[in-house]
Each structure stands twice: as C-alpha cells, then as structure tokens.
mmCIF file of C-alpha atoms and ligand atoms in Angstrom:
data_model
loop_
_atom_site.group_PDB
_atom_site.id
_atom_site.type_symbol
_atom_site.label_atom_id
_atom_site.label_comp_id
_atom_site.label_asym_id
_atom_site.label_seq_id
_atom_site.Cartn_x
_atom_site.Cartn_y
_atom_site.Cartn_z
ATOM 1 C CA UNK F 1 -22.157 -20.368 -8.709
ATOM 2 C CA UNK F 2 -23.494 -23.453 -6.274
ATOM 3 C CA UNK F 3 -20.627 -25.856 -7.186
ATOM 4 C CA UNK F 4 -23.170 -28.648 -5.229
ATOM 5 C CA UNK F 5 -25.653 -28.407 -7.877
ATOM 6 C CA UNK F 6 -23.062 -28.733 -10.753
ATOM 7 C CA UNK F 7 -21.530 -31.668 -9.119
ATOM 8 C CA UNK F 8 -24.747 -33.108 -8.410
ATOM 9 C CA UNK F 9 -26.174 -32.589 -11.910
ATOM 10 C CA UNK F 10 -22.971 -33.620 -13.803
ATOM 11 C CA UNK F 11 -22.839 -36.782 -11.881
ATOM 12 C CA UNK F 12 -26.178 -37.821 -12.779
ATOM 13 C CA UNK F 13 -25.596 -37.193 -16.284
ATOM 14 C CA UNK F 14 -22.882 -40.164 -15.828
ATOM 15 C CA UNK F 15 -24.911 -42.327 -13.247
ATOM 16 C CA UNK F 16 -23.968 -46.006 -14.123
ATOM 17 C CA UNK F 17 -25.356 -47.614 -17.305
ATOM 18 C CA UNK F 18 -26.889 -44.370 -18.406
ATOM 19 C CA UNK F 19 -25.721 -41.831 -20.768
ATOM 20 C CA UNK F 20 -27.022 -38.403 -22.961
ATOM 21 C CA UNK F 21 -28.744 -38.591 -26.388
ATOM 22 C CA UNK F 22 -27.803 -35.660 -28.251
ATOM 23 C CA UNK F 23 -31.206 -34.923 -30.284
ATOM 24 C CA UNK F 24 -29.931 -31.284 -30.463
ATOM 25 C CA UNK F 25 -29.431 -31.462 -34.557
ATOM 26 C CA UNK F 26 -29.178 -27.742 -35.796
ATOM 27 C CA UNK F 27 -31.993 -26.867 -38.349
ATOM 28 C CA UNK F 28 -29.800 -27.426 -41.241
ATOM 29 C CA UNK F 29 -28.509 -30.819 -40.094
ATOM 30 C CA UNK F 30 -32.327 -31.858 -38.995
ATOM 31 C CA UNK F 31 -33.247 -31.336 -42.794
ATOM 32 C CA UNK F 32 -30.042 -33.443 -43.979
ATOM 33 C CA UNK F 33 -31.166 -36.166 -41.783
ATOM 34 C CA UNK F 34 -35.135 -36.329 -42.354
ATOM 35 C CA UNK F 35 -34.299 -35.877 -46.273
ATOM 36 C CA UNK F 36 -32.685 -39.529 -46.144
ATOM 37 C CA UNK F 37 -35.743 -41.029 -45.534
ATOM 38 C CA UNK F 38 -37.776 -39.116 -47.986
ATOM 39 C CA UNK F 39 -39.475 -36.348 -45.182
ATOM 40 C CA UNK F 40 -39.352 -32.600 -45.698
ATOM 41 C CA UNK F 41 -38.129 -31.035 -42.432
ATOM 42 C CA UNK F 42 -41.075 -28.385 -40.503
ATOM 43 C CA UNK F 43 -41.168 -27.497 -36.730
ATOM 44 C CA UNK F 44 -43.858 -29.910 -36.730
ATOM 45 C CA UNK F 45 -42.275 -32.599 -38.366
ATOM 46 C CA UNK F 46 -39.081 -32.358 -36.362
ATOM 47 C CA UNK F 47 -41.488 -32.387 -33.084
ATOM 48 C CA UNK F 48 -43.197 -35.677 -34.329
ATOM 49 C CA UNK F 49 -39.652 -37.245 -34.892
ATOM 50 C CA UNK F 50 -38.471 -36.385 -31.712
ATOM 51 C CA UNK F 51 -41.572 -36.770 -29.777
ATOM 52 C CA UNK F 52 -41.914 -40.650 -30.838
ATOM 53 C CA UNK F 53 -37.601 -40.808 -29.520
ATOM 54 C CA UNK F 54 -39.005 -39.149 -26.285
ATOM 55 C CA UNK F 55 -41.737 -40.727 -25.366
ATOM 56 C CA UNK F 56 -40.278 -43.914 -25.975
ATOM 57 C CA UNK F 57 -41.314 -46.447 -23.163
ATOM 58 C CA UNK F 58 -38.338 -47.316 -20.725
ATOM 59 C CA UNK F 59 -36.050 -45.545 -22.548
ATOM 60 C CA UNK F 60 -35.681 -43.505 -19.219
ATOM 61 C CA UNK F 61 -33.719 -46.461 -17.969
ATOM 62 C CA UNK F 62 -30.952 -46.078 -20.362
ATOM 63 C CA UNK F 63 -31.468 -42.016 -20.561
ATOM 64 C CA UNK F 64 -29.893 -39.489 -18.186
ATOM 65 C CA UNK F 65 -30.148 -36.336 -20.140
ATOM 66 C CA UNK F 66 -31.389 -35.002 -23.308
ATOM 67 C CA UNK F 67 -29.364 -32.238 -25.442
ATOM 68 C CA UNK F 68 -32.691 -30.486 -27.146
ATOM 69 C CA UNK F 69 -31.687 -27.636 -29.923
ATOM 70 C CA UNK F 70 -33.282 -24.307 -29.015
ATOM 71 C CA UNK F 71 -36.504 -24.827 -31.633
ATOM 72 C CA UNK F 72 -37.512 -28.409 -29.381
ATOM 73 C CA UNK F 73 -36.704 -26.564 -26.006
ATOM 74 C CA UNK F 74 -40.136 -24.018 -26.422
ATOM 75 C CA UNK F 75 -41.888 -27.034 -27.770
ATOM 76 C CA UNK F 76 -44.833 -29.019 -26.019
ATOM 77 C CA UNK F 77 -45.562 -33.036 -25.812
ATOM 78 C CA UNK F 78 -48.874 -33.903 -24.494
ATOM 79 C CA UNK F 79 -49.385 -30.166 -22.952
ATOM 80 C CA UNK F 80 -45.939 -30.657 -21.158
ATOM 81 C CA UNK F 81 -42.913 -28.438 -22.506
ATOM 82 C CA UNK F 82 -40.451 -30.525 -23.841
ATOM 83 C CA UNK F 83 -38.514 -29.973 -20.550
ATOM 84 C CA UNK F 84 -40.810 -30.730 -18.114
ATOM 85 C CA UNK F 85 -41.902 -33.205 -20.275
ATOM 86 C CA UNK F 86 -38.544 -35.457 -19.931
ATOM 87 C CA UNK F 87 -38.113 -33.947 -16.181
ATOM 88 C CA UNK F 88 -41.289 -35.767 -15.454
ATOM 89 C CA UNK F 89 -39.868 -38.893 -16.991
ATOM 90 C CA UNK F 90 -36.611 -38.912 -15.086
ATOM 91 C CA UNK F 91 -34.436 -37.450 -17.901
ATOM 92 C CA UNK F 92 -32.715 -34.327 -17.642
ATOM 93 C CA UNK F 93 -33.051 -31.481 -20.239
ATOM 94 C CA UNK F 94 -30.069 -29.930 -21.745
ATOM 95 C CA UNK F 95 -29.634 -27.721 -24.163
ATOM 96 C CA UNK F 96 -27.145 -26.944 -27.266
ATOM 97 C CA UNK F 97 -25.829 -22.984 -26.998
ATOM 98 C CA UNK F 98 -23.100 -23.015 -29.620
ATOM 99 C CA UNK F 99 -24.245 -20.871 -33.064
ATOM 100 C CA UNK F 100 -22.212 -23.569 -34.924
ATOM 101 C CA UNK F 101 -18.696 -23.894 -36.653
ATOM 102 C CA UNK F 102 -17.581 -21.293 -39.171
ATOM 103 C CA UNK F 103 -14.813 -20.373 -41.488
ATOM 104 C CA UNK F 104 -11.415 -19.536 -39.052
ATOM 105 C CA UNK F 105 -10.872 -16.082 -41.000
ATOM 106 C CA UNK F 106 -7.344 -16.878 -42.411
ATOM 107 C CA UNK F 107 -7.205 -20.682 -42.441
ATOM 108 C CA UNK F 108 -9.683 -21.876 -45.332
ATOM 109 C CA UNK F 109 -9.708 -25.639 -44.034
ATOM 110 C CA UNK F 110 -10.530 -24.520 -40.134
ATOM 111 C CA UNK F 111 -13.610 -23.628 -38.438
ATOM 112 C CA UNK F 112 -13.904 -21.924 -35.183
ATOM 113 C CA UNK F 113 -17.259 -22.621 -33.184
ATOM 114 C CA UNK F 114 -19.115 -19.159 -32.630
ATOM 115 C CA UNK F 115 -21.825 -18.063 -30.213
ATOM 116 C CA UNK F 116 -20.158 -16.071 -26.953
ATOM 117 C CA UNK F 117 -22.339 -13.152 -27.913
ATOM 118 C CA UNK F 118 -25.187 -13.033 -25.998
ATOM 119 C CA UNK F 119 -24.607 -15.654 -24.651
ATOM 120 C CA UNK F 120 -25.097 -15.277 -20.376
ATOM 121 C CA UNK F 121 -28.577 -13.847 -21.539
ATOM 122 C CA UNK F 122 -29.367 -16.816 -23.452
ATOM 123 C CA UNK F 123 -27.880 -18.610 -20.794
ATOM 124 C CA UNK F 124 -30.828 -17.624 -17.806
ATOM 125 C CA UNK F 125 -33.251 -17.879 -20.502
ATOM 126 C CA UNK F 126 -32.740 -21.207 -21.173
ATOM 127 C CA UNK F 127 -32.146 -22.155 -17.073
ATOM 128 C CA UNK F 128 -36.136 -20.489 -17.098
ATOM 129 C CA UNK F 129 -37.218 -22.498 -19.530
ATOM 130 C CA UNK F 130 -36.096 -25.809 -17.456
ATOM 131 C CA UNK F 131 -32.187 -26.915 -18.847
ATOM 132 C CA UNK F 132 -29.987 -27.804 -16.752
ATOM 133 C CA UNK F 133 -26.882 -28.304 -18.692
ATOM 134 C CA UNK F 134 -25.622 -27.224 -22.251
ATOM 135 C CA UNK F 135 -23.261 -28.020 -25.429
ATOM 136 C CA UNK F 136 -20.818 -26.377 -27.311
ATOM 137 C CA UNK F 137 -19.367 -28.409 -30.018
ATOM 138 C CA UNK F 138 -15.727 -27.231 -31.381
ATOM 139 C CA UNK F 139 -14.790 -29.242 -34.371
ATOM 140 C CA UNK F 140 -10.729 -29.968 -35.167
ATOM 141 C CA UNK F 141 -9.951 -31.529 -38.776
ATOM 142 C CA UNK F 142 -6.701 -33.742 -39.441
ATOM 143 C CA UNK F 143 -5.235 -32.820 -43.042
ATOM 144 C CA UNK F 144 -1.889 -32.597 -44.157
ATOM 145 C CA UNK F 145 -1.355 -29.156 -42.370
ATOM 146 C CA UNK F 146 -3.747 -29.596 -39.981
ATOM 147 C CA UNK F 147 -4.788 -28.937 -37.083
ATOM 148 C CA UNK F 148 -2.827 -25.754 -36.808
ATOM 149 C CA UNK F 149 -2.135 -24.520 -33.134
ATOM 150 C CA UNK F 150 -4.675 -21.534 -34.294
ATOM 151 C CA UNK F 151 -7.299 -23.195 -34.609
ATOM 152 C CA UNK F 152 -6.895 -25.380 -31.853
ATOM 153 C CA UNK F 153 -6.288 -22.633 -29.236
ATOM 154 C CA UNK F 154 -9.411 -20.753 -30.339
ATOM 155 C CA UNK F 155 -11.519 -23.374 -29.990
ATOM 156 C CA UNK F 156 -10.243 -24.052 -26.818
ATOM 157 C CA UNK F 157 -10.733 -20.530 -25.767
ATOM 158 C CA UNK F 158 -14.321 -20.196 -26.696
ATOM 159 C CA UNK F 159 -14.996 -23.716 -24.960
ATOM 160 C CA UNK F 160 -13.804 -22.315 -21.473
ATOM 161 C CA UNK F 161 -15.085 -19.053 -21.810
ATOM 162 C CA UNK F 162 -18.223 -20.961 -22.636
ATOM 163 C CA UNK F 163 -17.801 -23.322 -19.507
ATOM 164 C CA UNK F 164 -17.669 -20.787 -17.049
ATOM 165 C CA UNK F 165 -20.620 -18.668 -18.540
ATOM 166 C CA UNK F 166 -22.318 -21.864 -17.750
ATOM 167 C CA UNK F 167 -21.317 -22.419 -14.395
ATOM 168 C CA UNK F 168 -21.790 -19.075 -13.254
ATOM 169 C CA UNK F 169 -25.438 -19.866 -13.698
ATOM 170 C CA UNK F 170 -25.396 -23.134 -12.005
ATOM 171 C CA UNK F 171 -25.930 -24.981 -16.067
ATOM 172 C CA UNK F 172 -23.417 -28.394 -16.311
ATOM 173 C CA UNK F 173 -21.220 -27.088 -19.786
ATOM 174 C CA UNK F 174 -20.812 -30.267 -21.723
ATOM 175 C CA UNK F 175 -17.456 -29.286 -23.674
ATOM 176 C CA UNK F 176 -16.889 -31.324 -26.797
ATOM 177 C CA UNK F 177 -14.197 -30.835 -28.716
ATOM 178 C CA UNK F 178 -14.609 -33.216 -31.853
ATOM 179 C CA UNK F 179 -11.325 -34.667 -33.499
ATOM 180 C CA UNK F 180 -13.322 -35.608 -36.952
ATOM 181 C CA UNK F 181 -12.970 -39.197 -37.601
ATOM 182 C CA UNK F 182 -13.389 -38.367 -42.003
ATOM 183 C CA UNK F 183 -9.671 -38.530 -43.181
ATOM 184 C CA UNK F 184 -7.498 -40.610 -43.658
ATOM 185 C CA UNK F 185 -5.092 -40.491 -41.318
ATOM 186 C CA UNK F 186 -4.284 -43.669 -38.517
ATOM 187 C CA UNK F 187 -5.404 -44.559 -35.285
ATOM 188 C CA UNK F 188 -1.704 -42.912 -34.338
ATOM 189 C CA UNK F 189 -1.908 -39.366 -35.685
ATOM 190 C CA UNK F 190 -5.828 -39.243 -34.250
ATOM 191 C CA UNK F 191 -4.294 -39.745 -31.270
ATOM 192 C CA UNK F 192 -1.604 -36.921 -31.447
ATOM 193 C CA UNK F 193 -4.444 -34.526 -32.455
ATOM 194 C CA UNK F 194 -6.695 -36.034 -29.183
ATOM 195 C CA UNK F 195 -3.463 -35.154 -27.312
ATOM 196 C CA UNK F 196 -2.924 -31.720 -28.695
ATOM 197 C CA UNK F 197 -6.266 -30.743 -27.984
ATOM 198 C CA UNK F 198 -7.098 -31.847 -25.210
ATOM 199 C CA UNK F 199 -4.109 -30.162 -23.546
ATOM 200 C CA UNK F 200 -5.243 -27.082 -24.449
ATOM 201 C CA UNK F 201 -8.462 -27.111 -23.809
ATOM 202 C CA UNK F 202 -7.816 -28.048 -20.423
ATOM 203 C CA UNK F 203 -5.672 -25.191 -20.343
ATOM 204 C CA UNK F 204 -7.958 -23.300 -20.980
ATOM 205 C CA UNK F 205 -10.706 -24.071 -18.902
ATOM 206 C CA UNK F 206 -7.845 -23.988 -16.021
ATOM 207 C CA UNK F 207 -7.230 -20.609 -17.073
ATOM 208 C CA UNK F 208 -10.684 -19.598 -16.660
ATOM 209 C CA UNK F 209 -11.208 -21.601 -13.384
ATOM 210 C CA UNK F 210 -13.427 -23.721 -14.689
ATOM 211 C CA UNK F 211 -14.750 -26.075 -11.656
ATOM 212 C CA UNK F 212 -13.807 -29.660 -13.123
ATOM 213 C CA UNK F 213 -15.846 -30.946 -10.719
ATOM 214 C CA UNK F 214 -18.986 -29.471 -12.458
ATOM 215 C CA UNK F 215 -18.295 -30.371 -15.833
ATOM 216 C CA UNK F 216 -18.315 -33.388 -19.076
ATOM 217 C CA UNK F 217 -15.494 -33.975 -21.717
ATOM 218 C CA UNK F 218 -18.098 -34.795 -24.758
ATOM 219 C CA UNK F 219 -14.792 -36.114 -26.918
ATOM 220 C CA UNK F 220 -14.206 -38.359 -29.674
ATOM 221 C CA UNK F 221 -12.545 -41.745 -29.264
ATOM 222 C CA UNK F 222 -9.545 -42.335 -30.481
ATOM 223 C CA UNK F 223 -10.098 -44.013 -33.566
ATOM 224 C CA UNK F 224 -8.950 -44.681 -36.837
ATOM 225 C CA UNK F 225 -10.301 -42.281 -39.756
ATOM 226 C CA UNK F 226 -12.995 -43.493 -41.827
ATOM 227 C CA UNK F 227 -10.990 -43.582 -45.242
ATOM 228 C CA UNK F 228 -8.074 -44.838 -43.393
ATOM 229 C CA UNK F 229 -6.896 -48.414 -45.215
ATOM 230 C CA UNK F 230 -5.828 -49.634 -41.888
ATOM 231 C CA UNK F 231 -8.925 -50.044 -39.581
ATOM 232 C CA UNK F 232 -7.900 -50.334 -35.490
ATOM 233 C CA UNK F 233 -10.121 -53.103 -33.501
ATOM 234 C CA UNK F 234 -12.314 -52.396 -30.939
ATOM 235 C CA UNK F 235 -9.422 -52.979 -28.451
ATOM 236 C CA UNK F 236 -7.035 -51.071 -30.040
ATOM 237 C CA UNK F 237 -9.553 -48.608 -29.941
ATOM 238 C CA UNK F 238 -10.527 -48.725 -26.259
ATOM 239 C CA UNK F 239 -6.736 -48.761 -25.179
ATOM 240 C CA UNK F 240 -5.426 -46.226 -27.319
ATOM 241 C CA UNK F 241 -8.198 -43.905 -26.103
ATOM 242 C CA UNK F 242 -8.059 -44.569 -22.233
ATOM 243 C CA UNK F 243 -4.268 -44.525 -22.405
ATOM 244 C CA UNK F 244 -4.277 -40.924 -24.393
ATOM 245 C CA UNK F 245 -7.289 -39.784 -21.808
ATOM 246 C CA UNK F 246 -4.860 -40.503 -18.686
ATOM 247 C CA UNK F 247 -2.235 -38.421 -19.867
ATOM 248 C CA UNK F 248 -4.445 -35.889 -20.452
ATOM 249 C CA UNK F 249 -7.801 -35.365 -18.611
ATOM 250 C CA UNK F 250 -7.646 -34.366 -15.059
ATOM 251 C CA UNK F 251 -9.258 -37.343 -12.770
ATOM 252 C CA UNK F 252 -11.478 -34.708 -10.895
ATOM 253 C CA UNK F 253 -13.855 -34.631 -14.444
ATOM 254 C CA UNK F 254 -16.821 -36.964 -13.323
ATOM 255 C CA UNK F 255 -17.191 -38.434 -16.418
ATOM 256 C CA UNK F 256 -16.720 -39.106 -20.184
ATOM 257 C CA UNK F 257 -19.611 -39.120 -22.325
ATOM 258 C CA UNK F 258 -18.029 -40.184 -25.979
ATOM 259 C CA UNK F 259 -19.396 -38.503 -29.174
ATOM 260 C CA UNK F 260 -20.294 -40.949 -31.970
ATOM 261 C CA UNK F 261 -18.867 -39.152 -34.702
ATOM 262 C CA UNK F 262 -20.510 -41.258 -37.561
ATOM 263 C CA UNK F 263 -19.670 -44.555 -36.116
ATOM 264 C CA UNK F 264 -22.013 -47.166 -36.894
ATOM 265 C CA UNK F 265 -24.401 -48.132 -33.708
ATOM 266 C CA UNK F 266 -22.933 -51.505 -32.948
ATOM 267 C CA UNK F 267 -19.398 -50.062 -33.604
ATOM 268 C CA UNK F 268 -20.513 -47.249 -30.914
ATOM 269 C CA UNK F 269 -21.712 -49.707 -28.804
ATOM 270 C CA UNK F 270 -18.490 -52.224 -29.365
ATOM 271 C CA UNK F 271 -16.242 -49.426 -28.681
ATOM 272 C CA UNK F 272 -17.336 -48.146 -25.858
ATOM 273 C CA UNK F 273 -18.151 -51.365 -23.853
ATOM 274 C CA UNK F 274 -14.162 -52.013 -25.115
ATOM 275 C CA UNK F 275 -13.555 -48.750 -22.994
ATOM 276 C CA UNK F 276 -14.965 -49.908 -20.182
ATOM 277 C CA UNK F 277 -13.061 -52.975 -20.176
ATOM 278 C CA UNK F 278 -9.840 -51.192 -19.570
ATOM 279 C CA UNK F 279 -8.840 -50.479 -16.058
ATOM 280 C CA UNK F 280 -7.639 -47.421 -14.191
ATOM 281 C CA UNK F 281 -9.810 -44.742 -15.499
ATOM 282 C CA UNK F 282 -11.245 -42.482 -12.621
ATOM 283 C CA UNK F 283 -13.881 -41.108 -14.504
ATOM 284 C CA UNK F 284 -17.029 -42.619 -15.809
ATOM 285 C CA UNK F 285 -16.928 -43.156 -19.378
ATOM 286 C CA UNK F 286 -20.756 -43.497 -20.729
ATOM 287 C CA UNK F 287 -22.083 -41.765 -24.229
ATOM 288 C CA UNK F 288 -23.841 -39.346 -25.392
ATOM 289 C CA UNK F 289 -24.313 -40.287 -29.324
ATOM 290 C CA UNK F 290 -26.513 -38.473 -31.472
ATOM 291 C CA UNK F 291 -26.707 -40.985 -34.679
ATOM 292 C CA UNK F 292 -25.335 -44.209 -33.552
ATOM 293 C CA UNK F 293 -28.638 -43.687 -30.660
ATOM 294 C CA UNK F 294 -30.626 -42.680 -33.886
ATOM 295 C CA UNK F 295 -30.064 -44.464 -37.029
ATOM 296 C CA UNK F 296 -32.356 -47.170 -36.487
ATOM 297 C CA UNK F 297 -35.287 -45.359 -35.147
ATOM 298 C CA UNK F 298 -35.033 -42.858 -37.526
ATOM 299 C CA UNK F 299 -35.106 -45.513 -40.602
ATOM 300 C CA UNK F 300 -37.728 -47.129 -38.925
ATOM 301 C CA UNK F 301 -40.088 -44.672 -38.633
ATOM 302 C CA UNK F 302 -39.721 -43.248 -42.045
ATOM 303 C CA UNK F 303 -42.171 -40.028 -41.152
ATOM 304 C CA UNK F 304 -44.941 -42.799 -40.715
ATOM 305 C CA UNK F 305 -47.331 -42.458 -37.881
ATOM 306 C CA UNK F 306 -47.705 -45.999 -38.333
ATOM 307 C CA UNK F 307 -44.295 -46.960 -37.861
ATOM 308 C CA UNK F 308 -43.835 -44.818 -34.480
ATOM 309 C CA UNK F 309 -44.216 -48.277 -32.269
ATOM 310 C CA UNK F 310 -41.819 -50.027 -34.278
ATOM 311 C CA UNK F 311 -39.402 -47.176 -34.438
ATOM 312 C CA UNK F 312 -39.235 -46.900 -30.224
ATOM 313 C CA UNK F 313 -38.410 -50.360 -30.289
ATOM 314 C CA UNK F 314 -35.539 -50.096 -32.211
ATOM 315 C CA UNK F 315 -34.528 -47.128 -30.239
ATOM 316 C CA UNK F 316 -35.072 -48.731 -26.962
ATOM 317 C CA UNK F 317 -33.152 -51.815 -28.102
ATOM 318 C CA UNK F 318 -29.978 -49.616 -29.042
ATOM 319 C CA UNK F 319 -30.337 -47.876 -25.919
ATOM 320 C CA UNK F 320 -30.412 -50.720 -23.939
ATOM 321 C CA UNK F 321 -27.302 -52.397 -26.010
ATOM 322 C CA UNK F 322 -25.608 -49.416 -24.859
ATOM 323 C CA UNK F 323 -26.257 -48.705 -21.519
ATOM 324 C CA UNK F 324 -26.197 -52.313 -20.696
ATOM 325 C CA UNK F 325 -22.820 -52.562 -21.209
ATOM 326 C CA UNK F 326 -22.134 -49.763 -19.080
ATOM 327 C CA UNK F 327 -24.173 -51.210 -16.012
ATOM 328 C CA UNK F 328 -21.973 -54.621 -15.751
ATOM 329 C CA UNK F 329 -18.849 -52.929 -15.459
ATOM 330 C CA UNK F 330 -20.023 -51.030 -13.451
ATOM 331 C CA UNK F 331 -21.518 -53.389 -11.352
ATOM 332 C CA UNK F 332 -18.120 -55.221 -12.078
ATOM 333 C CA UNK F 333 -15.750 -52.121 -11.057
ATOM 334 C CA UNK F 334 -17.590 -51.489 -8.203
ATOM 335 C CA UNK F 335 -17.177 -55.120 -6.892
ATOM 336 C CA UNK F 336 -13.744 -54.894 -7.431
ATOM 337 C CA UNK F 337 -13.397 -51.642 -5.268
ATOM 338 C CA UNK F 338 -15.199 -53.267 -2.392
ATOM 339 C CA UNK F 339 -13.170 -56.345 -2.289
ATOM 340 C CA UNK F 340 -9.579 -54.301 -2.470
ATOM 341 C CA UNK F 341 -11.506 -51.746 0.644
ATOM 342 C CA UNK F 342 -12.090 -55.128 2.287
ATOM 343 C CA UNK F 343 -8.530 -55.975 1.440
ATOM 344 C CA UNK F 344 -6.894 -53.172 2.904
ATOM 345 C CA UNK F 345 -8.853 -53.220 6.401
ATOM 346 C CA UNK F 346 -7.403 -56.672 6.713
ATOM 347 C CA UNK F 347 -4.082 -55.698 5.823
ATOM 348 C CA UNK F 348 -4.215 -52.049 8.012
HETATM 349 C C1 5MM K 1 -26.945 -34.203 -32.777
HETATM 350 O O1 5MM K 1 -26.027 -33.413 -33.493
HETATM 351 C C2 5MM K 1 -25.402 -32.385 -32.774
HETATM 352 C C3 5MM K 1 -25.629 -31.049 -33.405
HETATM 353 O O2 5MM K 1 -24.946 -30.976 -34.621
HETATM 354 P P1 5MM K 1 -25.048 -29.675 -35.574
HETATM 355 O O3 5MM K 1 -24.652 -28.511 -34.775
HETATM 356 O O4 5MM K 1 -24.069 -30.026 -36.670
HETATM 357 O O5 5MM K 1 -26.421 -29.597 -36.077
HETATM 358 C C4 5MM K 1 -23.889 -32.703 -32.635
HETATM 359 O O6 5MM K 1 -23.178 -31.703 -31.962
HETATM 360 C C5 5MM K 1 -23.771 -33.976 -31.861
HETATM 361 O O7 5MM K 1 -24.204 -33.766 -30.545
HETATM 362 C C6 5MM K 1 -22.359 -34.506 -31.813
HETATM 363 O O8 5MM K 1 -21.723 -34.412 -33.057
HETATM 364 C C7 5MM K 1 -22.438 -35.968 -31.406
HETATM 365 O O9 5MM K 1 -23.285 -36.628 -32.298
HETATM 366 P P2 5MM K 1 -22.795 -37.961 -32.983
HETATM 367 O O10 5MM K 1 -23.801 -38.250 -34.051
HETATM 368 O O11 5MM K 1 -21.415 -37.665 -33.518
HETATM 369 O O12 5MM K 1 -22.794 -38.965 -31.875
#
C-alpha cells in the first residue's frame, strides 16, 4: 500500500469547486433510466449516452473523477478507452465494484450489499485497465423497525473489508453508505439513522485499519424523507447534516462527496452550497451525484443525435451551478484561514 498515492488521489477527487459524477448506473438501473425517455437500453446505446456526458466541453472544470460501471470501463471514445479517454481530459476514472444490494437472509425489508468474492482479482484488473478509485454502495432503509443493528453492522463490515481490499492496491475506496431519503420519517429520525451508521461504519473501517487519510465518505445528507409532510429548508438541512457529521466522521477523511439520493438538481445544488455555508467542518464537502448531475442532460438528449449539443449544455450548466458554489467558499474559507494565520503571527 503507498499511502502517498491514496492521499494524493483522494484529495484530488475533493480539489476545490470540483466533485465526482457517478455515471456508474448498474445494467438494470441504466434500462430504468433510458426507458423514461422512450430509448431501449444496448451497450451501444448506453456508450452514446455517456459518451455525449463525457465529452462534454469544459465539463473538466467542474469534474474530478468519473465512477464508470464495469460495461463503460472496457469501452472506447474516439479510439481512447473510456479511461484514458477522461485521463486525457483531466478527469479521473473510477470504478463501481459492489455486485449490488440483496435480500439480508432473515430480515425481508433489509438488503446487504454483496461482491467481496473475487474481489482483490477484480480489484488489479480494474487498476490495469486505468481506475484509480472505486464504489461500494450499502443501502440502510428507515421503517418502523428499521434499520436493525443487523443490517447496519453488515453493511458496515463489507464496506471496510471492501476499503482495505482497495487500499492494498493503491485504488481510493469511495464508501457510501446510503440512508434512503423514500419514507416518511423527519429530518430528526434521518439523522439518528446517519448517526447509527456512521458510527459503525467507522468502526469498522478502524477495525480493519483502514487509512482515513486515503479514503471518501460518499453519504447522504441529512434530510427529510420524501413522503415526509414536514419538509426541512435548505438550512436546516445543511446544519443538521454538518452538526451530525462532526460527531461522527473523523477530521483526518479529506473530504465529503454527498450522494443525491433522488433530490431534485437545484435542491442538490441548494443543499449543498447550504453545507458549505456552515463553519467548522475539516473536511471538504463537494458531490458526487449521479441524477441530480443527470436529469437534465438526459431529458435533453432524448436518444437524439441531434440533441447531443443541447444536452452538454444543460449538463455543463448543472455542473457549473454546482461546482461554482463550491469554489467561492472555498475561495471564501481559505481567505478566512489566511487572515486568522496572519492574526496569530501578530498576536505570537
Ligand atoms: C449512478 O447510480 C449508482 C449505481 O446505482 P445502481 O447500483 O443502483 O445501479 C449509485 O450508486 C449512485 O452512485 C448513488 O446512488 C448516487 O447517485 P444519486 O443519483 O443518488 O446521486
């Protein structure tokens, strides 16, 4: 393990004012999103969607990595593969290694995320092929019952397990365990289930010594659920989230990269430019959304050819709303620093 590399790579995943798009849909959720706008999902067809995101002009500016899905990853743009393709524009690949969330034998509402097997083959494979950092998505549903400490503490177990497979072989693990924003439950209990997880998981990853230094928290914000009467603001949203984050995330993690979870893209963008506002975080809080990046684009182009121009405009705007936001406070917090270093020369 060269824990320079991982802390190199990780921190340019979270440089300022640019985050990840997660493009890394599984072949069943690629269909369920191309059938929307009327397209019938192929290898080829998926290329040609994610080609025109890719290729996008400028979008480099707002981009820092890519998460491609393993059928994209062997794929070629303009007699590039996919990875050196995006290398060559600045944006580093990454790749999605979970085998996706099934059944928790024993607890009908659960899932577990599966995919160890194999896995530190798949692993050097993949660093061959060009990625230099992976996914593993764990997904924890609120009900009435739920999340039981089962099904938290496997998922948390196969996320560090994961992580240090990763590391071993010098790959960034982006560990994202997903609170699902679907119920109904309020911005309170969303938090308690944040809380819960997140304390195990970084358990876990303690017990398996993952470097912290060399790894992303791909979380959910801590929000209200969707069929929740009582909707939090944007505010409420950003402080309930960075306050439940310091109690529980260790400040050597280099950054944040929030999940979208089936926000909308300006409440994504609102949200997270709200969490930036908020002071005393120590860890760079940036995005990597897969829908709220995508919606527009992907309604825009329609499976058109001739709507491919149009289409990276509207994904170049949303990237830019996003990443924007994340420059000037930036810029801001890094002002601020300065004058308090000034400060305290004076005052030593
Ligand atoms: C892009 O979707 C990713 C893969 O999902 P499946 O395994 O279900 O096909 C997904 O993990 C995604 O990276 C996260 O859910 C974040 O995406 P959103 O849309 O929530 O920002």
């Amino acid at each position: 393990m060269d824990i320079t590399i991982l802390k190199q790579t990780a921190q340019a995943l979270v440089a300022p004012g640019k985050g990840i798009l997660a493009a890394d849909e599984s072949t069943k959720t690629i269909a369920k999103r191309l059938e929307k706008i009327g397209v019938e999902s192929n290898p080829e067809i998926n290329l040609a969607y994610r080609k025109m995101l890719f290729t996008t002009p400028g979008i480099e500016q707002y981009l820092s990595g890519v998460i491609l899905y393993d059928e994209t990853i062997r794929q070629s743009i303009d007699s590039a593969s996919v990875p050196q393709y995006l290398a060559g524009k600045g944006i580093i690949p990454g790749i999605k290694v979970d085998k996706g969330a099934w059944l928790l034998p024993n607890f009908p509402e659960e899932k577990v995320t599966e995919g160890l097997d194999g896995l530190r083959d798949r692993l050097t494979e993949y660093k061959e092929i060009g990625a230099k950092f992976a996914k593993w998505r764990a997904v924890i549903t609120i009900g009435e019952e739920i999340p039981t400490d089962t099904c938290i503490e496997a998922n948390a177990e196969v996320l560090a397990r994961y992580a240090a497979l990763c590391q071993e072989q010098d790959i960034v693990p982006v560990v994202e365990p997903e609170v699902l924003m679907d119920a109904d439950n309020d911005l309170e209990r969303c938090k308690e289930v944040t809380t819960m997880t997140l304390k195990k998981v970084f358990e876990r990853l303690s017990a398996h010594k993952v470097v912290l230094e060399g790894m992303l928290l791909k979380p959910n914000m801590v929000i209200s659920g969707k069929k929740s009467p009582t909707q939090a603001s944007s505010q409420e949203v950003a402080e309930a989230t960075v306050k439940t984050f310091l109690e529980v995330v260790p400040g050597q993690v280099p950054g944040i990269v929030f999940l979208s979870g089936g926000q909308t893209p300006n409440q994504a963008t609102e949200n997270l430019a709200e969490i930036n506002k908020v002071p005393g975080s120590p860890w760079q809080m940036s995005f990597s959304y897969g829908r709220a990046l995508q919606d527009e684009a992907l309604t825009t182009w329609a499976g058109k050819e001739e709507n491919v121009r149009a289409a990276q405009q509207a994904f170049l705007e949303r990237a830019k709303k996003v990443g924007e936001s994340l420059a000037e406070y930036a810029r801001k917090a890094i002002k601020e620093q300065v004058k308090k270093d000034k400060k305290k020369k004076v005052n030593d």
